PDB file of C-alpha atoms in Angstrom:
ATOM      1  CA  UNK Z   8     -83.370-106.971 250.974  1.00  0.00           C
ATOM      2  CA  UNK Z   9     -79.783-106.867 249.776  1.00  0.00           C
ATOM      3  CA  UNK Z  10     -78.852-109.457 252.385  1.00  0.00           C
ATOM      4  CA  UNK Z  11     -81.668-111.716 251.120  1.00  0.00           C
ATOM      5  CA  UNK Z  12     -80.376-111.376 247.559  1.00  0.00           C
ATOM      6  CA  UNK Z  13     -76.883-112.252 248.753  1.00  0.00           C
ATOM      7  CA  UNK Z  14     -78.079-115.232 250.739  1.00  0.00           C
ATOM      8  CA  UNK Z  15     -80.115-116.662 247.846  1.00  0.00           C
ATOM      9  CA  UNK Z  16     -77.122-116.269 245.498  1.00  0.00           C
ATOM     10  CA  UNK Z  17     -79.178-114.273 242.995  1.00  0.00           C
ATOM     11  CA  UNK Z  18     -76.088-112.405 241.889  1.00  0.00           C
ATOM     12  CA  UNK Z  19     -74.487-115.679 240.820  1.00  0.00           C
ATOM     13  CA  UNK Z  20     -77.573-116.444 238.715  1.00  0.00           C
ATOM     14  CA  UNK Z  21     -77.390-112.997 237.174  1.00  0.00           C
ATOM     15  CA  UNK Z  22     -73.720-113.495 236.255  1.00  0.00           C
ATOM     16  CA  UNK Z  23     -74.536-116.860 234.682  1.00  0.00           C
ATOM     17  CA  UNK Z  24     -77.476-115.490 232.655  1.00  0.00           C
ATOM     18  CA  UNK Z  25     -75.478-112.521 231.357  1.00  0.00           C
ATOM     19  CA  UNK Z  26     -72.594-114.776 230.399  1.00  0.00           C
ATOM     20  CA  UNK Z  27     -75.018-117.112 228.588  1.00  0.00           C
ATOM     21  CA  UNK Z  28     -76.551-114.261 226.550  1.00  0.00           C
ATOM     22  CA  UNK Z  29     -73.085-112.961 225.680  1.00  0.00           C
ATOM     23  CA  UNK Z  30     -72.018-116.381 224.403  1.00  0.00           C
ATOM     24  CA  UNK Z  31     -75.232-116.850 222.385  1.00  0.00           C
ATOM     25  CA  UNK Z  32     -74.917-113.394 220.796  1.00  0.00           C
ATOM     26  CA  UNK Z  33     -71.372-114.097 219.568  1.00  0.00           C
ATOM     27  CA  UNK Z  34     -72.278-117.525 218.231  1.00  0.00           C
ATOM     28  CA  UNK Z  35     -75.290-116.000 216.483  1.00  0.00           C
ATOM     29  CA  UNK Z  36     -73.116-113.269 214.948  1.00  0.00           C
ATOM     30  CA  UNK Z  37     -70.649-115.922 213.795  1.00  0.00           C
ATOM     31  CA  UNK Z  38     -73.558-117.701 212.072  1.00  0.00           C
ATOM     32  CA  UNK Z  39     -74.615-114.497 210.304  1.00  0.00           C
ATOM     33  CA  UNK Z  40     -71.131-113.922 208.906  1.00  0.00           C
ATOM     34  CA  UNK Z  41     -70.856-117.593 207.930  1.00  0.00           C
ATOM     35  CA  UNK Z  42     -74.069-117.434 205.883  1.00  0.00           C
ATOM     36  CA  UNK Z  43     -72.980-114.196 204.221  1.00  0.00           C
ATOM     37  CA  UNK Z  44     -69.608-115.700 203.347  1.00  0.00           C
ATOM     38  CA  UNK Z  45     -71.203-118.783 201.796  1.00  0.00           C
ATOM     39  CA  UNK Z  46     -73.547-116.626 199.717  1.00  0.00           C
ATOM     40  CA  UNK Z  47     -70.621-114.462 198.639  1.00  0.00           C
ATOM     41  CA  UNK Z  48     -68.568-117.476 197.550  1.00  0.00           C
ATOM     42  CA  UNK Z  49     -71.551-119.016 195.723  1.00  0.00           C
ATOM     43  CA  UNK Z  50     -73.428-115.917 194.609  1.00  0.00           C
ATOM     44  CA  UNK Z  51     -75.541-117.663 191.953  1.00  0.00           C
ATOM     45  CA  UNK Z  52     -77.125-119.948 194.561  1.00  0.00           C
ATOM     46  CA  UNK Z  53     -77.241-117.372 197.371  1.00  0.00           C
ATOM     47  CA  UNK Z  54     -79.937-118.173 199.940  1.00  0.00           C
ATOM     48  CA  UNK Z  55     -79.884-114.824 201.719  1.00  0.00           C
ATOM     49  CA  UNK Z  56     -81.087-111.493 200.346  1.00  0.00           C
ATOM     50  CA  UNK Z  57     -77.992-109.524 201.310  1.00  0.00           C
ATOM     51  CA  UNK Z  58     -75.767-110.545 198.367  1.00  0.00           C
ATOM     52  CA  UNK Z  59     -78.533-110.071 195.797  1.00  0.00           C
ATOM     53  CA  UNK Z  60     -79.492-106.686 197.201  1.00  0.00           C
ATOM     54  CA  UNK Z  61     -75.920-105.436 197.380  1.00  0.00           C
ATOM     55  CA  UNK Z  62     -75.314-106.417 193.740  1.00  0.00           C
ATOM     56  CA  UNK Z  63     -78.500-104.706 192.579  1.00  0.00           C
ATOM     57  CA  UNK Z  64     -77.718-101.527 194.512  1.00  0.00           C
ATOM     58  CA  UNK Z  65     -74.129-101.504 193.266  1.00  0.00           C
ATOM     59  CA  UNK Z  66     -75.244-101.854 189.640  1.00  0.00           C
ATOM     60  CA  UNK Z  67     -77.770 -99.047 190.102  1.00  0.00           C
ATOM     61  CA  UNK Z  68     -75.149 -96.746 191.614  1.00  0.00           C
ATOM     62  CA  UNK Z  69     -72.734 -97.472 188.754  1.00  0.00           C
ATOM     63  CA  UNK Z  70     -75.388 -96.569 186.192  1.00  0.00           C
ATOM     64  CA  UNK Z  71     -76.321 -93.389 188.023  1.00  0.00           C
ATOM     65  CA  UNK Z  72     -72.702 -92.359 188.681  1.00  0.00           C
ATOM     66  CA  UNK Z  73     -71.418 -93.254 185.173  1.00  0.00           C
ATOM     67  CA  UNK Z  74     -69.307 -96.099 186.575  1.00  0.00           C
ATOM     68  CA  UNK Z  75     -67.543 -94.044 189.283  1.00  0.00           C
ATOM     69  CA  UNK Z  76     -68.377 -95.739 192.613  1.00  0.00           C
ATOM     70  CA  UNK Z  77     -66.189 -96.086 195.715  1.00  0.00           C
ATOM     71  CA  UNK Z  78     -66.654 -99.832 196.087  1.00  0.00           C
ATOM     72  CA  UNK Z  79     -64.986-100.211 199.486  1.00  0.00           C
ATOM     73  CA  UNK Z  80     -67.021 -97.387 201.054  1.00  0.00           C
ATOM     74  CA  UNK Z  81     -70.181 -98.837 199.518  1.00  0.00           C
ATOM     75  CA  UNK Z  82     -69.478-102.263 201.066  1.00  0.00           C
ATOM     76  CA  UNK Z  83     -68.718-100.827 204.506  1.00  0.00           C
ATOM     77  CA  UNK Z  84     -71.873 -98.706 204.453  1.00  0.00           C
ATOM     78  CA  UNK Z  85     -73.962-101.710 203.401  1.00  0.00           C
ATOM     79  CA  UNK Z  86     -72.579-103.819 206.256  1.00  0.00           C
ATOM     80  CA  UNK Z  87     -73.240-101.032 208.760  1.00  0.00           C
ATOM     81  CA  UNK Z  88     -76.823-100.690 207.516  1.00  0.00           C
ATOM     82  CA  UNK Z  89     -77.566-104.424 207.438  1.00  0.00           C
ATOM     83  CA  UNK Z  90     -80.006-105.548 210.118  1.00  0.00           C
ATOM     84  CA  UNK Z  91     -80.795-109.011 211.433  1.00  0.00           C
ATOM     85  CA  UNK Z  92     -83.752-109.399 213.786  1.00  0.00           C
ATOM     86  CA  UNK Z  93     -83.882-105.630 214.123  1.00  0.00           C
ATOM     87  CA  UNK Z  94     -80.251-105.274 215.206  1.00  0.00           C
ATOM     88  CA  UNK Z  95     -77.189-104.229 213.251  1.00  0.00           C
ATOM     89  CA  UNK Z  96     -74.029-106.313 213.114  1.00  0.00           C
ATOM     90  CA  UNK Z  97     -72.291-103.822 215.390  1.00  0.00           C
ATOM     91  CA  UNK Z  98     -75.050-104.154 217.975  1.00  0.00           C
ATOM     92  CA  UNK Z  99     -74.772-107.940 217.893  1.00  0.00           C
ATOM     93  CA  UNK Z 100     -71.031-107.652 218.458  1.00  0.00           C
ATOM     94  CA  UNK Z 101     -71.485-105.219 221.349  1.00  0.00           C
ATOM     95  CA  UNK Z 102     -73.986-107.527 223.068  1.00  0.00           C
ATOM     96  CA  UNK Z 103     -71.244-109.904 224.147  1.00  0.00           C
ATOM     97  CA  UNK Z 104     -69.028-107.094 225.442  1.00  0.00           C
ATOM     98  CA  UNK Z 105     -71.906-105.469 227.350  1.00  0.00           C
ATOM     99  CA  UNK Z 106     -72.889-108.832 228.881  1.00  0.00           C
ATOM    100  CA  UNK Z 107     -69.299-109.409 230.016  1.00  0.00           C
ATOM    101  CA  UNK Z 108     -69.056-105.934 231.601  1.00  0.00           C
ATOM    102  CA  UNK Z 109     -72.377-106.347 233.432  1.00  0.00           C
ATOM    103  CA  UNK Z 110     -71.404-109.776 234.735  1.00  0.00           C
ATOM    104  CA  UNK Z 111     -68.118-108.372 236.073  1.00  0.00           C
ATOM    105  CA  UNK Z 112     -70.006-105.505 237.737  1.00  0.00           C
ATOM    106  CA  UNK Z 113     -72.335-107.971 239.445  1.00  0.00           C
ATOM    107  CA  UNK Z 114     -69.335-109.969 240.630  1.00  0.00           C
ATOM    108  CA  UNK Z 115     -67.691-106.877 242.090  1.00  0.00           C
ATOM    109  CA  UNK Z 116     -70.940-105.852 243.802  1.00  0.00           C
ATOM    110  CA  UNK Z 117     -71.296-109.294 245.350  1.00  0.00           C
ATOM    111  CA  UNK Z 118     -67.644-109.323 246.422  1.00  0.00           C
ATOM    112  CA  UNK Z 119     -67.982-105.882 248.032  1.00  0.00           C
ATOM    113  CA  UNK Z 120     -71.220-106.483 249.915  1.00  0.00           C
ATOM    114  CA  UNK Z 121     -70.203-109.997 250.959  1.00  0.00           C
ATOM    115  CA  UNK Z 122     -67.325-108.362 252.807  1.00  0.00           C
ATOM    116  CA  UNK Z 123     -69.463-105.593 254.326  1.00  0.00           C
ATOM    117  CA  UNK Z 124     -72.131-107.999 255.512  1.00  0.00           C
ATOM    118  CA  UNK Z 125     -69.494-110.348 256.909  1.00  0.00           C
ATOM    119  CA  UNK Z 126     -70.800-113.312 254.937  1.00  0.00           C
ATOM    120  CA  UNK Z 127     -67.480-115.082 254.944  1.00  0.00           C
ATOM    121  CA  UNK Z 128     -64.310-115.173 252.882  1.00  0.00           C
ATOM    122  CA  UNK Z 129     -65.475-118.276 250.984  1.00  0.00           C
ATOM    123  CA  UNK Z 130     -68.407-116.401 249.459  1.00  0.00           C
ATOM    124  CA  UNK Z 131     -66.168-113.524 248.440  1.00  0.00           C
ATOM    125  CA  UNK Z 132     -63.811-116.021 246.856  1.00  0.00           C
ATOM    126  CA  UNK Z 133     -66.718-117.513 244.929  1.00  0.00           C
ATOM    127  CA  UNK Z 134     -67.530-114.131 243.425  1.00  0.00           C
ATOM    128  CA  UNK Z 135     -63.950-113.799 242.249  1.00  0.00           C
ATOM    129  CA  UNK Z 136     -64.170-117.248 240.702  1.00  0.00           C
ATOM    130  CA  UNK Z 137     -67.442-116.289 238.990  1.00  0.00           C
ATOM    131  CA  UNK Z 138     -65.892-113.178 237.461  1.00  0.00           C
ATOM    132  CA  UNK Z 139     -62.844-115.125 236.284  1.00  0.00           C
ATOM    133  CA  UNK Z 140     -64.975-117.879 234.715  1.00  0.00           C
ATOM    134  CA  UNK Z 141     -67.207-115.334 232.930  1.00  0.00           C
ATOM    135  CA  UNK Z 142     -64.191-113.501 231.503  1.00  0.00           C
ATOM    136  CA  UNK Z 143     -62.515-116.778 230.438  1.00  0.00           C
ATOM    137  CA  UNK Z 144     -65.666-118.094 228.729  1.00  0.00           C
ATOM    138  CA  UNK Z 145     -66.285-114.856 226.836  1.00  0.00           C
ATOM    139  CA  UNK Z 146     -62.644-114.640 225.807  1.00  0.00           C
ATOM    140  CA  UNK Z 147     -62.756-118.233 224.539  1.00  0.00           C
ATOM    141  CA  UNK Z 148     -65.909-117.569 222.541  1.00  0.00           C
ATOM    142  CA  UNK Z 149     -64.450-114.394 221.012  1.00  0.00           C
ATOM    143  CA  UNK Z 150     -61.332-116.332 220.055  1.00  0.00           C
ATOM    144  CA  UNK Z 151     -63.208-119.272 218.518  1.00  0.00           C
ATOM    145  CA  UNK Z 152     -65.689-117.219 216.510  1.00  0.00           C
ATOM    146  CA  UNK Z 153     -63.083-114.612 215.431  1.00  0.00           C
ATOM    147  CA  UNK Z 154     -65.753-112.256 214.127  1.00  0.00           C
ATOM    148  CA  UNK Z 155     -63.244-109.555 213.164  1.00  0.00           C
ATOM    149  CA  UNK Z 156     -61.450-111.865 210.733  1.00  0.00           C
ATOM    150  CA  UNK Z 157     -64.735-113.070 209.241  1.00  0.00           C
ATOM    151  CA  UNK Z 158     -65.872-109.495 208.649  1.00  0.00           C
ATOM    152  CA  UNK Z 159     -62.553-108.614 206.987  1.00  0.00           C
ATOM    153  CA  UNK Z 160     -62.765-111.729 204.797  1.00  0.00           C
ATOM    154  CA  UNK Z 161     -66.352-110.880 203.817  1.00  0.00           C
ATOM    155  CA  UNK Z 162     -65.422-107.295 202.885  1.00  0.00           C
ATOM    156  CA  UNK Z 163     -62.514-108.483 200.734  1.00  0.00           C
ATOM    157  CA  UNK Z 164     -64.680-111.070 198.985  1.00  0.00           C
ATOM    158  CA  UNK Z 165     -67.435-108.559 198.290  1.00  0.00           C
ATOM    159  CA  UNK Z 166     -64.904-106.070 196.939  1.00  0.00           C
ATOM    160  CA  UNK Z 167     -63.490-108.666 194.576  1.00  0.00           C
ATOM    161  CA  UNK Z 168     -66.949-109.840 193.505  1.00  0.00           C
ATOM    162  CA  UNK Z 169     -68.331-106.384 192.727  1.00  0.00           C
ATOM    163  CA  UNK Z 170     -65.252-105.083 190.922  1.00  0.00           C
ATOM    164  CA  UNK Z 171     -64.877-108.227 188.819  1.00  0.00           C
ATOM    165  CA  UNK Z 172     -68.569-108.209 187.921  1.00  0.00           C
ATOM    166  CA  UNK Z 173     -68.228-104.598 186.793  1.00  0.00           C
ATOM    167  CA  UNK Z 174     -65.148-105.357 184.671  1.00  0.00           C
ATOM    168  CA  UNK Z 175     -66.837-108.394 183.128  1.00  0.00           C
ATOM    169  CA  UNK Z 176     -69.870-106.340 182.183  1.00  0.00           C
ATOM    170  CA  UNK Z 177     -67.621-103.670 180.644  1.00  0.00           C
ATOM    171  CA  UNK Z 178     -65.709-106.287 178.620  1.00  0.00           C
ATOM    172  CA  UNK Z 179     -68.940-107.812 177.328  1.00  0.00           C
ATOM    173  CA  UNK Z 180     -70.282-104.372 176.418  1.00  0.00           C
ATOM    174  CA  UNK Z 181     -67.086-103.439 174.576  1.00  0.00           C
ATOM    175  CA  UNK Z 182     -67.143-106.763 172.761  1.00  0.00           C
ATOM    176  CA  UNK Z 183     -70.697-106.171 171.592  1.00  0.00           C
ATOM    177  CA  UNK Z 184     -69.833-102.656 170.448  1.00  0.00           C
ATOM    178  CA  UNK Z 185     -66.808-103.868 168.492  1.00  0.00           C
ATOM    179  CA  UNK Z 186     -68.814-106.705 166.923  1.00  0.00           C
ATOM    180  CA  UNK Z 187     -71.730-104.452 165.888  1.00  0.00           C
ATOM    181  CA  UNK Z 188     -71.335-102.193 162.823  1.00  0.00           C
ATOM    182  CA  UNK Z 189     -70.322 -98.630 163.517  1.00  0.00           C
ATOM    183  CA  UNK Z 190     -73.126 -96.107 163.577  1.00  0.00           C
ATOM    184  CA  UNK Z 191     -73.279 -92.388 163.219  1.00  0.00           C
ATOM    185  CA  UNK Z 192     -70.657 -91.997 160.501  1.00  0.00           C
ATOM    186  CA  UNK Z 193     -70.427 -88.515 158.994  1.00  0.00           C
ATOM    187  CA  UNK Z 194     -73.026 -87.813 156.337  1.00  0.00           C
ATOM    188  CA  UNK Z 195     -70.422 -86.309 154.047  1.00  0.00           C
ATOM    189  CA  UNK Z 196     -68.408 -89.522 153.856  1.00  0.00           C
ATOM    190  CA  UNK Z 197     -71.600 -91.500 153.078  1.00  0.00           C
ATOM    191  CA  UNK Z 198     -72.457 -89.110 150.254  1.00  0.00           C
ATOM    192  CA  UNK Z 199     -68.940 -89.337 148.848  1.00  0.00           C
ATOM    193  CA  UNK Z 200     -69.144 -93.156 148.942  1.00  0.00           C
ATOM    194  CA  UNK Z 201     -72.476 -93.075 147.121  1.00  0.00           C
ATOM    195  CA  UNK Z 202     -71.082 -90.671 144.531  1.00  0.00           C
ATOM    196  CA  UNK Z 203     -68.040 -92.862 143.934  1.00  0.00           C
ATOM    197  CA  UNK Z 204     -70.258 -95.929 143.691  1.00  0.00           C
ATOM    198  CA  UNK Z 205     -72.554 -94.315 141.123  1.00  0.00           C
ATOM    199  CA  UNK Z 206     -69.538 -93.109 139.120  1.00  0.00           C
ATOM    200  CA  UNK Z 207     -68.053 -96.604 139.089  1.00  0.00           C
ATOM    201  CA  UNK Z 208     -71.418 -98.042 138.050  1.00  0.00           C
ATOM    202  CA  UNK Z 209     -71.668 -95.527 135.163  1.00  0.00           C
ATOM    203  CA  UNK Z 210     -68.197 -96.400 133.891  1.00  0.00           C
ATOM    204  CA  UNK Z 211     -68.515-100.153 134.392  1.00  0.00           C
ATOM    205  CA  UNK Z 212     -70.951-100.945 131.500  1.00  0.00           C
ATOM    206  CA  UNK Z 213     -68.946 -98.879 129.044  1.00  0.00           C
ATOM    207  CA  UNK Z 214     -65.624-100.414 129.970  1.00  0.00           C
ATOM    208  CA  UNK Z 215     -67.156-103.879 129.949  1.00  0.00           C
ATOM    209  CA  UNK Z 216     -68.604-103.265 126.501  1.00  0.00           C
ATOM    210  CA  UNK Z 217     -65.226-102.033 125.238  1.00  0.00           C
ATOM    211  CA  UNK Z 218     -63.466-105.067 126.642  1.00  0.00           C
ATOM    212  CA  UNK Z 219     -66.067-107.342 125.087  1.00  0.00           C
ATOM    213  CA  UNK Z 220     -65.658-105.592 121.744  1.00  0.00           C
ATOM    214  CA  UNK Z 221     -61.904-106.086 121.880  1.00  0.00           C
ATOM    215  CA  UNK Z 222     -62.346-109.780 122.595  1.00  0.00           C
ATOM    216  CA  UNK Z 223     -64.794-110.493 119.765  1.00  0.00           C
ATOM    217  CA  UNK Z 224     -63.368-113.019 117.314  1.00  0.00           C
ATOM    218  CA  UNK Z 225     -62.382-111.878 113.831  1.00  0.00           C
ATOM    219  CA  UNK Z 226     -65.143-112.539 111.332  1.00  0.00           C
ATOM    220  CA  UNK Z 227     -64.718-113.042 107.652  1.00  0.00           C
ATOM    221  CA  UNK Z 228     -67.698-110.828 106.919  1.00  0.00           C
ATOM    222  CA  UNK Z 229     -66.120-107.461 106.091  1.00  0.00           C
ATOM    223  CA  UNK Z 230     -69.231-105.438 106.801  1.00  0.00           C
ATOM    224  CA  UNK Z 231     -69.576-106.906 110.252  1.00  0.00           C
ATOM    225  CA  UNK Z 232     -65.891-106.165 110.964  1.00  0.00           C
ATOM    226  CA  UNK Z 233     -66.265-102.537 109.817  1.00  0.00           C
ATOM    227  CA  UNK Z 234     -69.399-102.124 111.905  1.00  0.00           C
ATOM    228  CA  UNK Z 235     -67.638-103.529 114.950  1.00  0.00           C
ATOM    229  CA  UNK Z 236     -64.698-101.150 114.506  1.00  0.00           C
ATOM    230  CA  UNK Z 237     -67.070 -98.220 114.163  1.00  0.00           C
ATOM    231  CA  UNK Z 238     -68.884 -99.208 117.385  1.00  0.00           C
ATOM    232  CA  UNK Z 239     -65.560 -99.428 119.182  1.00  0.00           C
ATOM    233  CA  UNK Z 240     -64.613 -95.928 118.020  1.00  0.00           C
ATOM    234  CA  UNK Z 241     -67.983 -94.526 119.099  1.00  0.00           C
ATOM    235  CA  UNK Z 242     -67.679 -96.252 122.452  1.00  0.00           C
ATOM    236  CA  UNK Z 243     -64.218 -94.847 123.058  1.00  0.00           C
ATOM    237  CA  UNK Z 244     -65.401 -91.376 122.033  1.00  0.00           C
ATOM    238  CA  UNK Z 245     -68.290 -91.620 124.498  1.00  0.00           C
ATOM    239  CA  UNK Z 246     -65.879 -92.695 127.228  1.00  0.00           C
ATOM    240  CA  UNK Z 247     -63.621 -89.742 126.475  1.00  0.00           C
ATOM    241  CA  UNK Z 248     -66.525 -87.298 126.598  1.00  0.00           C
ATOM    242  CA  UNK Z 249     -67.790 -88.754 129.887  1.00  0.00           C
ATOM    243  CA  UNK Z 250     -64.358 -88.555 131.469  1.00  0.00           C
ATOM    244  CA  UNK Z 251     -63.905 -84.988 130.256  1.00  0.00           C
ATOM    245  CA  UNK Z 252     -67.308 -83.987 131.671  1.00  0.00           C
ATOM    246  CA  UNK Z 253     -66.457 -85.593 135.002  1.00  0.00           C
ATOM    247  CA  UNK Z 254     -63.150 -83.715 135.100  1.00  0.00           C
ATOM    248  CA  UNK Z 255     -64.893 -80.450 134.307  1.00  0.00           C
ATOM    249  CA  UNK Z 256     -67.456 -81.093 137.047  1.00  0.00           C
ATOM    250  CA  UNK Z 257     -64.674 -81.805 139.545  1.00  0.00           C
ATOM    251  CA  UNK Z 258     -62.821 -78.665 138.497  1.00  0.00           C
ATOM    252  CA  UNK Z 259     -66.046 -76.660 138.808  1.00  0.00           C
ATOM    253  CA  UNK Z 260     -66.661 -78.065 142.258  1.00  0.00           C
ATOM    254  CA  UNK Z 261     -63.117 -77.167 143.275  1.00  0.00           C
ATOM    255  CA  UNK Z 262     -63.524 -73.657 141.916  1.00  0.00           C
ATOM    256  CA  UNK Z 263     -66.830 -73.296 143.731  1.00  0.00           C
ATOM    257  CA  UNK Z 264     -65.177 -74.487 146.927  1.00  0.00           C
ATOM    258  CA  UNK Z 265     -62.364 -71.920 146.534  1.00  0.00           C
ATOM    259  CA  UNK Z 266     -64.905 -69.173 145.821  1.00  0.00           C
ATOM    260  CA  UNK Z 267     -66.876 -69.993 148.984  1.00  0.00           C
ATOM    261  CA  UNK Z 268     -63.685 -70.077 151.027  1.00  0.00           C
ATOM    262  CA  UNK Z 269     -62.688 -66.680 149.675  1.00  0.00           C
ATOM    263  CA  UNK Z 270     -66.123 -65.263 150.534  1.00  0.00           C
ATOM    264  CA  UNK Z 271     -65.871 -66.726 154.026  1.00  0.00           C
ATOM    265  CA  UNK Z 272     -62.450 -65.144 154.541  1.00  0.00           C
ATOM    266  CA  UNK Z 273     -63.753 -61.713 153.581  1.00  0.00           C
ATOM    267  CA  UNK Z 274     -66.505 -61.849 156.210  1.00  0.00           C
ATOM    268  CA  UNK Z 275     -66.142 -60.487 159.728  1.00  0.00           C
ATOM    269  CA  UNK Z 276     -65.508 -63.024 162.546  1.00  0.00           C
ATOM    270  CA  UNK Z 277     -69.047 -62.844 163.962  1.00  0.00           C
ATOM    271  CA  UNK Z 278     -70.609 -63.614 160.575  1.00  0.00           C
ATOM    272  CA  UNK Z 279     -68.119 -66.450 160.034  1.00  0.00           C
ATOM    273  CA  UNK Z 280     -68.990 -67.966 163.419  1.00  0.00           C
ATOM    274  CA  UNK Z 281     -72.734 -67.761 162.654  1.00  0.00           C
ATOM    275  CA  UNK Z 282     -72.368 -69.453 159.264  1.00  0.00           C
ATOM    276  CA  UNK Z 283     -70.110 -72.184 160.664  1.00  0.00           C
ATOM    277  CA  UNK Z 284     -72.650 -72.896 163.425  1.00  0.00           C
ATOM    278  CA  UNK Z 285     -75.467 -73.166 160.878  1.00  0.00           C
ATOM    279  CA  UNK Z 286     -73.433 -75.542 158.712  1.00  0.00           C
ATOM    280  CA  UNK Z 287     -72.525 -77.718 161.706  1.00  0.00           C
ATOM    281  CA  UNK Z 288     -76.148 -77.740 162.853  1.00  0.00           C
ATOM    282  CA  UNK Z 289     -77.310 -78.932 159.416  1.00  0.00           C
ATOM    283  CA  UNK Z 290     -74.477 -81.470 159.277  1.00  0.00           C
ATOM    284  CA  UNK Z 291     -75.235 -82.959 162.699  1.00  0.00           C
ATOM    285  CA  UNK Z 292     -79.031 -82.974 162.358  1.00  0.00           C
TER     286      UNK Z 292
END
């Protein structure tokens, strides 16, 4: 049976078929990387699902991990897990190497048995030529496709795309936060602003009335002039009383504050800690 196989040159056909599949696998892998590279360079009009999926997964991981993601490891893992026609990129790359090894094994088998069966030196020489041609063709295809460079270029482009997209999103978010009004200001400062505003509003009508009284034109009617002077005196007296009452209230508040501080100092540390926690809880609620 082996002699029949040798006579019908079936081993030569096997070498040719293996070499053909190895060449097709490398060209196919080159096409896969070419499509990925085009989608990476023009991500908005990407035709394949890989770029869209990798961006969605990367954004999800950044949200889950609070922005801390190893981008390079994520890209490498995604490329290892990517499958085309049920095979990974590594399996497509190995197909050419396996085909070359099998074709060389068939050539060596034919060379060995052609010598044992005394089928002539010309046939043995043909097997050597077949092995040399298979190795040369596969080497040429590996050199022309240059899959290793294309993978490195794709990884670098994906790294740049994902990191820049993350920085852009962060810049936009920071810009929106800076443009929007600040929230969550302390309640105490809001109350103090409201108190100051109400105090200014209470003083404003009185001071405006006093200024208007000072600017009234002199009238010849003596009674009207006396009445105006009396209103000015009453207005100033009211202003003085209001200012004095405000000063007394401020002094009372300061005294109350000092009294509470003195009480707090006289307490034991555990009681102080409990009271401070209650005050902070009320302040933050």
